[in-house]
Coordinates of C-alpha atoms and ligand atoms in Angstrom, one line a residue:
M296 CA 47.5 -8.4 9.6
R297 CA 49.6 -9.6 12.5
I298 CA 51.8 -12.5 11.5
L299 CA 53.9 -15.0 13.5
V300 CA 56.7 -17.0 11.9
V301 CA 57.9 -20.1 13.8
G302 CA 61.5 -21.2 13.5
S303 CA 65.1 -19.8 13.7
G304 CA 66.9 -20.6 10.5
A305 CA 67.6 -18.9 7.2
R306 CA 64.4 -20.2 5.8
E307 CA 62.5 -18.4 8.5
H308 CA 64.6 -15.2 8.1
T309 CA 63.6 -15.3 4.4
F310 CA 59.9 -15.8 5.3
V311 CA 60.0 -12.8 7.6
W312 CA 61.9 -10.7 5.1
K313 CA 59.3 -11.4 2.5
I314 CA 56.3 -11.0 4.8
V315 CA 57.4 -7.6 6.2
Q316 CA 57.2 -6.3 2.6
S317 CA 53.5 -7.1 2.4
P318 CA 51.2 -4.0 2.5
L319 CA 48.7 -6.2 4.3
V320 CA 51.0 -6.7 7.2
E321 CA 51.1 -4.5 10.3
K322 CA 53.4 -6.4 12.6
V323 CA 55.6 -9.5 12.4
Y324 CA 56.8 -11.7 15.3
C325 CA 59.2 -14.6 15.2
V326 CA 59.6 -17.5 17.7
P327 CA 62.3 -18.0 18.6
G328 CA 64.0 -16.2 15.7
N329 CA 67.7 -15.3 15.4
P330 CA 69.8 -12.0 15.4
G331 CA 69.2 -11.4 11.7
I332 CA 65.4 -11.8 12.1
A333 CA 65.5 -9.5 15.1
Q334 CA 66.6 -6.7 12.9
I335 CA 63.3 -6.7 11.0
A336 CA 60.8 -8.4 13.3
E337 CA 60.1 -8.9 17.0
C338 CA 61.6 -12.1 18.3
R339 CA 60.4 -14.0 21.4
P340 CA 62.6 -16.8 22.9
I341 CA 59.7 -19.3 23.4
P342 CA 61.1 -22.8 23.1
L343 CA 59.8 -25.1 20.3
E344 CA 60.8 -28.2 22.2
D345 CA 57.7 -28.6 24.4
N346 CA 54.0 -29.0 23.6
F347 CA 53.5 -25.7 21.7
S348 CA 50.9 -24.4 24.2
A349 CA 53.2 -21.4 25.1
I350 CA 53.4 -20.4 21.5
A351 CA 49.7 -20.8 21.0
D352 CA 49.2 -18.6 24.2
F353 CA 51.5 -16.0 22.7
A354 CA 49.5 -16.1 19.4
E355 CA 46.3 -15.6 21.3
T356 CA 47.6 -12.8 23.5
E357 CA 49.2 -10.9 20.5
K358 CA 46.1 -11.4 18.4
I359 CA 48.1 -13.1 15.6
D360 CA 46.0 -13.5 12.4
L361 CA 48.3 -16.0 10.7
T362 CA 51.2 -18.2 12.0
V363 CA 53.6 -19.6 9.4
V364 CA 55.6 -22.7 10.5
G365 CA 59.0 -23.1 8.9
P366 CA 60.7 -26.3 10.0
E367 CA 59.6 -29.9 9.7
D368 CA 60.1 -30.9 13.3
P369 CA 57.3 -28.8 14.9
L370 CA 55.0 -29.7 12.0
A371 CA 55.7 -33.4 12.5
R372 CA 55.0 -33.0 16.2
G373 CA 51.6 -31.4 15.5
I374 CA 52.0 -27.7 16.1
V375 CA 49.3 -26.9 13.4
D376 CA 46.9 -29.3 15.2
V377 CA 47.5 -27.4 18.5
F378 CA 46.7 -24.1 16.8
Q379 CA 43.7 -25.4 15.0
A380 CA 42.2 -26.9 18.2
R381 CA 42.3 -23.4 19.6
G382 CA 40.8 -21.7 16.6
L383 CA 44.1 -20.1 15.5
R384 CA 45.1 -19.9 11.8
A385 CA 48.4 -21.7 11.1
F386 CA 50.0 -22.4 7.7
G387 CA 51.5 -25.8 7.2
P388 CA 50.4 -29.4 7.2
D389 CA 48.9 -31.0 10.3
Q390 CA 50.6 -33.9 12.0
K391 CA 48.8 -36.5 9.9
A392 CA 49.9 -34.9 6.7
A393 CA 53.4 -34.0 7.9
I394 CA 54.2 -37.8 8.1
L395 CA 54.9 -37.5 4.4
E396 CA 58.3 -36.1 5.4
A397 CA 58.6 -37.6 8.9
S398 CA 58.5 -41.2 7.7
K399 CA 60.4 -42.3 4.6
D400 CA 58.6 -45.6 4.8
F401 CA 55.2 -43.9 4.7
A402 CA 56.3 -41.7 1.7
K403 CA 57.5 -44.8 -0.2
R404 CA 54.3 -46.6 0.4
L405 CA 52.2 -43.6 -0.8
M406 CA 54.3 -43.4 -3.9
A407 CA 53.9 -47.2 -4.6
E408 CA 50.2 -47.1 -4.1
N409 CA 49.7 -44.1 -6.4
G410 CA 52.1 -45.1 -9.2
I411 CA 54.4 -42.2 -8.5
P412 CA 57.9 -42.7 -10.1
T413 CA 60.6 -43.2 -7.5
A414 CA 63.5 -45.6 -6.7
A415 CA 62.7 -49.2 -5.9
Y416 CA 63.0 -49.9 -2.1
R417 CA 62.6 -52.1 0.9
T418 CA 62.1 -51.2 4.5
F419 CA 63.7 -53.2 7.4
E420 CA 63.3 -53.2 11.1
D421 CA 66.2 -55.5 11.7
A422 CA 69.9 -54.8 10.9
D423 CA 70.8 -58.4 10.1
A424 CA 67.9 -58.7 7.6
A425 CA 68.9 -55.4 6.0
I426 CA 72.5 -56.5 5.6
A427 CA 71.4 -59.9 4.2
Y428 CA 69.4 -58.0 1.6
L429 CA 72.3 -55.8 0.7
E430 CA 74.5 -58.9 0.2
E431 CA 71.8 -60.5 -2.0
I432 CA 71.3 -57.5 -4.3
N433 CA 74.9 -56.2 -4.2
A434 CA 73.9 -53.0 -6.1
P435 CA 74.5 -49.3 -5.4
V436 CA 71.9 -48.1 -2.8
F437 CA 71.0 -45.2 -0.5
V438 CA 70.5 -46.1 3.1
K439 CA 67.9 -43.9 4.9
A440 CA 66.9 -43.6 8.5
D441 CA 63.1 -43.8 8.5
G442 CA 62.5 -40.7 10.7
L443 CA 63.6 -37.1 10.8
A444 CA 67.4 -36.5 11.0
A445 CA 67.9 -32.9 10.0
G446 CA 68.6 -33.9 6.4
K447 CA 71.6 -36.0 7.5
G448 CA 70.0 -39.5 7.9
V449 CA 70.7 -40.5 4.3
I450 CA 73.9 -42.3 3.5
P451 CA 75.1 -43.4 0.1
G452 CA 76.0 -47.0 -0.1
L453 CA 77.5 -47.2 -3.6
T454 CA 79.6 -50.3 -2.7
L455 CA 78.5 -53.3 -0.5
D456 CA 81.0 -52.3 2.2
T457 CA 79.8 -48.7 2.5
A458 CA 76.1 -49.8 2.4
V459 CA 76.7 -52.3 5.2
K460 CA 78.5 -49.7 7.2
A461 CA 75.7 -47.3 6.7
V462 CA 73.1 -49.8 8.0
Q463 CA 75.3 -50.3 11.1
E464 CA 75.6 -46.5 11.7
V465 CA 71.8 -46.1 11.5
M466 CA 70.5 -49.2 13.2
V467 CA 73.3 -50.4 15.5
D468 CA 75.3 -47.3 16.4
R469 CA 72.0 -45.3 16.4
N470 CA 73.7 -42.2 15.0
F471 CA 70.3 -40.7 14.3
G472 CA 68.5 -41.9 17.5
S473 CA 65.0 -43.3 17.1
A474 CA 64.9 -42.1 13.5
G475 CA 66.9 -45.4 12.9
D476 CA 64.3 -47.8 14.3
K477 CA 63.5 -48.6 10.7
V478 CA 65.7 -48.2 7.6
V479 CA 64.7 -47.7 4.0
I480 CA 67.1 -49.2 1.5
E481 CA 66.6 -47.8 -2.0
E482 CA 68.0 -48.2 -5.4
A483 CA 70.5 -45.5 -6.3
L484 CA 69.2 -43.2 -9.0
F485 CA 71.4 -41.4 -11.5
G486 CA 70.9 -38.1 -13.2
E487 CA 70.6 -34.5 -12.1
E488 CA 68.8 -33.4 -9.0
A489 CA 66.3 -30.5 -8.8
S490 CA 63.8 -29.2 -6.2
F491 CA 60.2 -28.7 -7.1
T492 CA 58.0 -26.7 -4.7
V493 CA 54.3 -26.3 -4.7
L494 CA 51.8 -24.5 -2.4
T495 CA 48.7 -26.5 -1.9
D496 CA 45.4 -26.1 -0.1
G497 CA 44.9 -29.9 -0.3
V498 CA 43.1 -29.7 -3.6
S499 CA 44.6 -27.0 -5.9
C500 CA 48.3 -26.5 -6.3
L501 CA 50.4 -23.5 -7.3
P502 CA 53.8 -24.5 -8.5
F503 CA 56.8 -22.3 -7.6
V504 CA 59.7 -21.7 -10.0
S505 CA 62.4 -24.4 -10.1
S506 CA 65.5 -24.5 -7.9
Q507 CA 68.5 -26.7 -7.3
D508 CA 70.2 -27.4 -4.0
H509 CA 73.8 -28.5 -3.3
K510 CA 73.6 -31.1 -0.6
M511 CA 77.2 -32.2 -0.3
S512 CA 79.6 -30.4 1.9
L513 CA 82.5 -30.0 -0.5
D514 CA 83.1 -28.7 -4.0
G515 CA 82.3 -31.1 -6.9
D516 CA 79.6 -32.7 -4.7
K517 CA 82.1 -34.4 -2.6
G518 CA 82.2 -34.8 1.2
K519 CA 79.2 -35.5 3.3
N520 CA 75.4 -34.9 3.0
T521 CA 74.3 -31.7 4.7
G522 CA 71.1 -29.7 5.1
G523 CA 72.2 -27.8 1.9
M524 CA 75.3 -25.7 1.1
G525 CA 73.8 -23.5 -1.5
A526 CA 71.0 -23.2 -4.1
Y527 CA 70.1 -21.4 -7.3
S528 CA 66.9 -20.6 -9.2
P529 CA 65.9 -21.2 -12.0
A530 CA 67.3 -24.7 -12.5
P531 CA 67.8 -25.1 -16.3
V532 CA 67.4 -28.9 -16.0
M533 CA 63.7 -28.2 -15.3
T534 CA 62.3 -27.7 -18.8
P535 CA 58.6 -26.8 -19.2
E536 CA 58.0 -30.4 -20.3
I537 CA 59.6 -31.8 -17.2
N538 CA 57.6 -29.4 -15.0
E539 CA 54.4 -30.6 -16.6
Q540 CA 55.5 -34.2 -16.1
V541 CA 56.2 -33.6 -12.4
M542 CA 52.8 -31.9 -11.9
N543 CA 51.0 -34.8 -13.6
T544 CA 52.9 -37.9 -12.5
I545 CA 54.0 -36.8 -9.1
V546 CA 52.4 -33.7 -7.5
R547 CA 48.8 -34.2 -8.3
P548 CA 48.8 -38.0 -7.5
A549 CA 50.6 -37.3 -4.2
I550 CA 48.1 -34.6 -3.1
S551 CA 45.0 -36.6 -4.1
G552 CA 46.6 -39.8 -2.6
M553 CA 47.1 -37.9 0.7
A554 CA 43.5 -36.6 0.7
S555 CA 42.0 -40.0 0.0
E556 CA 44.0 -41.4 3.0
G557 CA 42.3 -38.8 5.2
R558 CA 45.6 -36.9 5.4
T559 CA 44.7 -33.8 3.4
F560 CA 48.0 -31.9 2.8
K561 CA 47.8 -28.1 3.1
G562 CA 51.0 -26.1 3.0
I563 CA 54.2 -26.4 1.0
L564 CA 55.1 -29.7 -0.6
Y565 CA 58.7 -29.9 -1.6
V566 CA 59.7 -32.7 -4.0
G567 CA 63.3 -33.6 -4.2
L568 CA 63.7 -35.0 -7.7
M569 CA 66.2 -36.9 -9.7
I570 CA 65.9 -36.2 -13.5
T571 CA 66.8 -39.6 -14.8
E572 CA 67.0 -40.9 -18.4
A573 CA 63.6 -42.4 -17.7
G574 CA 62.1 -39.1 -16.6
P575 CA 61.7 -37.3 -13.2
K576 CA 61.7 -39.6 -10.1
V577 CA 61.1 -38.7 -6.5
I578 CA 64.0 -38.8 -4.1
E579 CA 62.1 -37.4 -1.2
F580 CA 59.0 -35.4 -0.1
N581 CA 59.3 -32.7 2.4
C582 CA 56.4 -31.0 4.1
R583 CA 57.9 -27.4 4.1
L584 CA 60.0 -25.0 2.1
G585 CA 63.6 -26.2 1.4
D586 CA 66.5 -24.4 3.0
P587 CA 68.5 -22.9 1.2
E588 CA 65.8 -23.2 -1.6
A589 CA 63.7 -20.7 0.4
Q590 CA 66.3 -18.0 0.0
V591 CA 66.4 -18.2 -3.8
L592 CA 62.7 -18.8 -4.3
L593 CA 61.3 -16.0 -2.1
T594 CA 63.9 -13.5 -3.4
R595 CA 62.5 -14.2 -6.9
M596 CA 58.9 -14.0 -5.9
E597 CA 57.3 -10.8 -7.2
S598 CA 53.8 -11.3 -5.7
D599 CA 52.8 -10.8 -2.1
L600 CA 53.2 -14.2 -0.3
V601 CA 50.7 -13.4 2.5
P602 CA 47.4 -13.8 0.4
M603 CA 48.8 -17.2 -0.9
L604 CA 49.4 -18.5 2.6
D605 CA 46.0 -17.3 3.7
A606 CA 44.4 -19.0 0.6
C607 CA 46.1 -22.3 1.5
I608 CA 44.5 -22.3 4.9
G609 CA 41.1 -21.2 3.6
G610 CA 41.0 -23.6 0.7
T611 CA 40.8 -20.9 -2.0
L612 CA 44.2 -21.3 -3.6
D613 CA 42.6 -21.5 -7.0
T614 CA 41.7 -17.8 -6.8
V615 CA 45.3 -16.5 -6.3
E616 CA 48.2 -16.3 -8.7
C617 CA 51.9 -15.8 -8.2
K618 CA 54.2 -13.7 -10.4
W619 CA 57.9 -14.2 -10.4
K620 CA 60.8 -11.9 -11.2
P621 CA 62.7 -12.7 -14.4
E622 CA 66.0 -12.4 -12.6
A623 CA 68.0 -15.4 -11.3
A624 CA 69.0 -16.0 -7.7
T625 CA 71.9 -17.8 -6.0
C626 CA 72.5 -18.5 -2.4
V627 CA 75.9 -19.5 -1.0
V628 CA 75.8 -21.0 2.5
M629 CA 78.6 -20.1 4.9
A630 CA 79.0 -22.8 7.5
S631 CA 81.1 -23.4 10.6
G632 CA 84.4 -25.3 9.8
G633 CA 83.7 -29.0 10.4
Y634 CA 80.0 -29.0 9.6
P635 CA 78.2 -31.5 9.2
D636 CA 80.5 -33.1 11.7
P637 CA 81.0 -31.4 15.1
Y638 CA 82.2 -27.8 14.9
E639 CA 82.9 -24.9 17.3
T640 CA 80.6 -21.9 17.7
G641 CA 81.0 -18.4 19.1
K642 CA 83.2 -17.1 16.3
V643 CA 82.6 -13.4 15.8
I644 CA 81.3 -12.5 12.3
T645 CA 82.4 -9.3 10.6
G646 CA 81.4 -7.7 7.3
L647 CA 77.7 -8.4 7.4
D648 CA 76.8 -4.8 6.6
R649 CA 79.3 -4.6 3.8
A650 CA 77.9 -7.8 2.3
D651 CA 74.3 -6.5 2.5
A652 CA 75.5 -3.4 0.7
V653 CA 76.7 -5.4 -2.4
E654 CA 74.2 -4.8 -5.2
G655 CA 71.4 -7.4 -5.2
V656 CA 72.7 -9.2 -2.1
T657 CA 70.7 -10.1 1.0
V658 CA 72.3 -12.0 3.9
F659 CA 70.0 -14.4 5.7
H660 CA 71.0 -15.6 9.1
A661 CA 70.8 -19.3 10.0
G662 CA 72.9 -20.3 13.0
T663 CA 74.0 -16.9 14.5
Q664 CA 73.8 -15.7 18.1
M665 CA 74.5 -12.4 20.0
Q666 CA 77.7 -12.5 22.0
N667 CA 78.7 -9.5 24.0
G668 CA 77.1 -7.2 21.5
D669 CA 78.6 -8.9 18.5
I670 CA 77.0 -11.3 16.0
A671 CA 78.7 -14.6 16.3
T672 CA 78.4 -18.1 14.9
G673 CA 75.9 -20.3 16.7
G674 CA 75.2 -23.3 14.4
G675 CA 76.4 -25.5 11.5
R676 CA 75.0 -23.5 8.7
V677 CA 75.6 -19.8 9.7
L678 CA 74.5 -17.6 6.8
G679 CA 72.8 -17.8 3.5
V680 CA 74.4 -15.1 1.3
T681 CA 71.8 -14.6 -1.5
A682 CA 72.0 -12.5 -4.7
L683 CA 69.4 -11.6 -7.3
A684 CA 70.8 -10.5 -10.7
P685 CA 69.7 -10.5 -14.4
D686 CA 71.2 -14.0 -15.1
I687 CA 72.5 -16.9 -13.3
R688 CA 76.2 -16.1 -13.9
S689 CA 75.9 -12.6 -12.4
A690 CA 73.8 -14.0 -9.5
I691 CA 76.6 -16.4 -8.7
E692 CA 79.2 -13.6 -8.9
G693 CA 77.0 -11.4 -6.7
A694 CA 76.6 -14.0 -4.0
Y695 CA 80.4 -14.6 -3.9
R696 CA 81.1 -10.9 -3.8
G697 CA 78.9 -10.9 -0.7
V698 CA 80.7 -13.9 0.8
A699 CA 84.1 -12.2 0.2
E700 CA 83.0 -9.4 2.6
I701 CA 82.2 -11.7 5.5
H702 CA 84.7 -13.2 7.8
F703 CA 84.7 -15.5 10.8
D704 CA 87.2 -18.0 12.0
Q705 CA 87.1 -21.4 10.2
A706 CA 84.3 -20.2 7.8
H707 CA 83.6 -22.9 5.2
F708 CA 81.6 -22.5 2.0
R709 CA 81.6 -24.2 -1.4
S710 CA 83.1 -22.3 -4.2
D711 CA 81.2 -24.0 -7.0
I712 CA 77.5 -23.2 -6.2
G713 CA 75.5 -23.0 -9.5
Y714 CA 78.1 -24.9 -11.6
R715 CA 75.5 -27.1 -13.2
A716 CA 73.5 -24.1 -14.3
L717 CA 76.6 -22.6 -15.8
D718 CA 77.4 -25.8 -17.6
R719 CA 73.9 -26.0 -19.1
T720 CA 73.7 -22.3 -20.1
S721 CA 77.2 -22.0 -21.6
Ligands
AMP160 P1 67.1 -37.1 1.0 O1 67.3 -36.6 2.4 O2 66.2 -38.3 0.9 O3 66.8 -36.0 0.1 O4 68.5 -37.5 0.5 C1 69.6 -36.7 0.6 C2 70.4 -36.7 -0.7 O5 70.9 -38.0 -1.0 C3 69.6 -36.4 -2.0 O6 69.5 -35.0 -2.2 C4 70.4 -37.1 -3.0 O7 71.5 -36.4 -3.4 C5 70.8 -38.3 -2.3 N1 69.9 -39.5 -2.6 C6 68.9 -39.9 -1.8 N2 68.3 -41.0 -2.3 C7 68.9 -41.2 -3.5 C8 68.7 -42.2 -4.5 N3 67.8 -43.1 -4.4 N4 69.5 -42.1 -5.6 C9 70.4 -41.2 -5.7 N5 70.7 -40.2 -4.8 C10 69.9 -40.2 -3.7
LIG161 N1 67.7 -28.1 1.1 C1 67.1 -29.4 1.3 C2 66.1 -29.4 2.3 O1 65.7 -28.3 2.8 O2 65.7 -30.4 2.7

């Protein structure tokens, strides 16, 4: 098979890394890719910003059998619809289904209508009304821009002051552009977070192993919300009972709810969970694989991913199974100093080969670029240094041994990735 992966982050590097190992695959392309991906696949700098016809042309010319779309933004803008209209096979939800991530208001309504456990909420289109509501309830909340904001449009408002300020940032200062046309204000949930990922063909679902992400920029979950500073798998908080509960009370009702709205969801459904005292509740739905969850999940996947992706598109997911490696995985994200606030790029990166040579370690590229023959930083999250090892403690140690080999000016990473798993297993 000839496969095309769309995207340029560490999640897409991980997809490509996994797909090139498939005996079914003859050639892998990536659009637009990054310097790490370019070491194992052929990258083409076709922009994702416009209407996707150039990418579909490319898929036609290169006789691509299957296109895998990594990020939410092209999914939400209908890349899969464009491919389908031209008779090309593309993995991921179509635009109607991708709304599950693209609109928080939509997701909350779907959950309410299908009895899916989640935080109580209200949606506002007017800042004054939102602020009046905050004053009335005077309780800890999370303020969320309705639309896509690269994982940064969610602001904790644990006091009235911070909540009001958050509404102003989203709706008045427009820090997230049109994503802030509407704001969802939701009750703060307390507990431990976990990520639950399933593949679905719209009817059947195949759950992945559990994982946990570290969203905050600084150690001890302090600082600001980011796209994710690290992840590990398995997440011990996800017991077999909780997994079963998530499948029955969240995943199955969400998938059948989408289908009965005429929005059949095919692809990867990512459920951000809070494991509360009252059981698992949904924090968010995403319509794609998490990043950095991708790095830990796909390094633990034993089976060939390609037949699973194919079965999702073909509606035959019930005929495939997925085996997992017994080892644990940890990913530590190395970011540009300053991220998620403004940061400088163009810092030369050294030690990548030494890090890759550490036992069990694979370095996935996120925001990197070529600069006069060197690999340099080119984004906020720069690398996902990922280790596979017999247990979570040695996976954490392995990832940090990899990190220790890599240097670039103002590199920032958390030093406590996986601490909750260590707490639970010690
Ligand atoms: P989201 O982009 O919706 O996943 O939110 C980003 C992060 O904000 C989540 O991973 C949680 O850490 C936190 N968060 C969002 N909503 C809530 C909530 N209702 N209660 C507690 N934490 C939340
Ligand atoms: N790591 C969280 C996300 O991909 O949304």
